[in-house]
mmCIF file of C-alpha atoms in Angstrom:
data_model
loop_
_atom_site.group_PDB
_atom_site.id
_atom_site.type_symbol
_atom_site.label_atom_id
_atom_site.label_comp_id
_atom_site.label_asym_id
_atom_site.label_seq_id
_atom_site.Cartn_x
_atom_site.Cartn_y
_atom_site.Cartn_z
ATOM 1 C CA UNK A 1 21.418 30.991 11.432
ATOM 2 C CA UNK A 2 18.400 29.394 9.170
ATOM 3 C CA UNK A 3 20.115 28.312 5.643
ATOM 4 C CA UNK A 4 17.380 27.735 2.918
ATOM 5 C CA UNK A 5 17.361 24.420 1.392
ATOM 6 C CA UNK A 6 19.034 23.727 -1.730
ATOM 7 C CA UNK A 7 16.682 23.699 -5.125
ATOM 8 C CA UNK A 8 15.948 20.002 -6.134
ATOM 9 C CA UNK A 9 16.434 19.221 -10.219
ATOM 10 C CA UNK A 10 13.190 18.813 -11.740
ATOM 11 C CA UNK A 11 14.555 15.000 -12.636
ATOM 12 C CA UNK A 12 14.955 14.652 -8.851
ATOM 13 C CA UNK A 13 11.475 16.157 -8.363
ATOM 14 C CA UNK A 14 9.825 13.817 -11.140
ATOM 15 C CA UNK A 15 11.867 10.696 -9.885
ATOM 16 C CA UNK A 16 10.625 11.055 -6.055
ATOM 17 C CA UNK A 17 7.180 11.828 -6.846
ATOM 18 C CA UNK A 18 6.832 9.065 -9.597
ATOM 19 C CA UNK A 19 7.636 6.386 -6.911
ATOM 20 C CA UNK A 20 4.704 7.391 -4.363
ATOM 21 C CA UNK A 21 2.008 5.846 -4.573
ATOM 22 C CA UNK A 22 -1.635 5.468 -2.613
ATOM 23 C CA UNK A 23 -2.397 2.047 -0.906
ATOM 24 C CA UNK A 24 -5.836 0.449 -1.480
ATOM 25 C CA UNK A 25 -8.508 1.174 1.239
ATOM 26 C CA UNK A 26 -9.361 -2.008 3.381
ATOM 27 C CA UNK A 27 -12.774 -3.055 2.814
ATOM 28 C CA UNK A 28 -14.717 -5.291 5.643
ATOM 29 C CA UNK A 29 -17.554 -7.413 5.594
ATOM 30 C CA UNK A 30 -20.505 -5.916 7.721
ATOM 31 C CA UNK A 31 -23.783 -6.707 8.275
ATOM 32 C CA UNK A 32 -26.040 -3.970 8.402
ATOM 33 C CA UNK A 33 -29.598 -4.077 8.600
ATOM 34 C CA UNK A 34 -30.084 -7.406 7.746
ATOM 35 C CA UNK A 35 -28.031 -7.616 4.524
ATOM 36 C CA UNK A 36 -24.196 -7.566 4.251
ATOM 37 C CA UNK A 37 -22.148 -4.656 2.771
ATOM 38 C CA UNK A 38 -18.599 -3.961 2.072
ATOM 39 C CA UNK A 39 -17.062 -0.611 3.363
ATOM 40 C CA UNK A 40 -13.798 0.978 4.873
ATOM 41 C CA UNK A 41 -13.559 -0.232 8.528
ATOM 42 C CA UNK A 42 -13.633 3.754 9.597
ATOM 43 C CA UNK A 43 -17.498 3.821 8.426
ATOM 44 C CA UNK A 44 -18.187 0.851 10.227
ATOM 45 C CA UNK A 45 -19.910 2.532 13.202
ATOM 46 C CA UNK A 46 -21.480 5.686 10.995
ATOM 47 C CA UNK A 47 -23.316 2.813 9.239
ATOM 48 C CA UNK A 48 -24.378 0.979 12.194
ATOM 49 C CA UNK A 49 -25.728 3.992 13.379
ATOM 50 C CA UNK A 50 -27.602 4.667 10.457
ATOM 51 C CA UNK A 51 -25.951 8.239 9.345
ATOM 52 C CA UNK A 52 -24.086 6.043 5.969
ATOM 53 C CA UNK A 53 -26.457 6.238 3.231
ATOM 54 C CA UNK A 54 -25.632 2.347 2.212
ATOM 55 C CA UNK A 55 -27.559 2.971 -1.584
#
């Protein structure tokens, strides 16, 4: 039988979501078109490609 889940204290709540925190996005060194540019290494190909707007 499902059991719901017990009600967290708001200082529980606060505590857990105080500690979380985002991590910096890697940045790589590419050269596109001639000139080099820093991006995430998941645009690396869209840029290549040409369908980044690098401005």
């Amino acid at each position: 039988m499902a059991v719901p889940k017990r009600r967290l204290s708001r200082a529980n709540t606060h505590h857990r979501r105080s500690n979380w925190k985002s991590d910096n996005v890697a940045l790589q060194n590419v050269k596109v078109d001639g000139r080099e540019v820093q991006m995430p290494r998941r645009l690396v190909k869209a840029a290549k490609l040409g369908l980044v707007d690098l401005d």
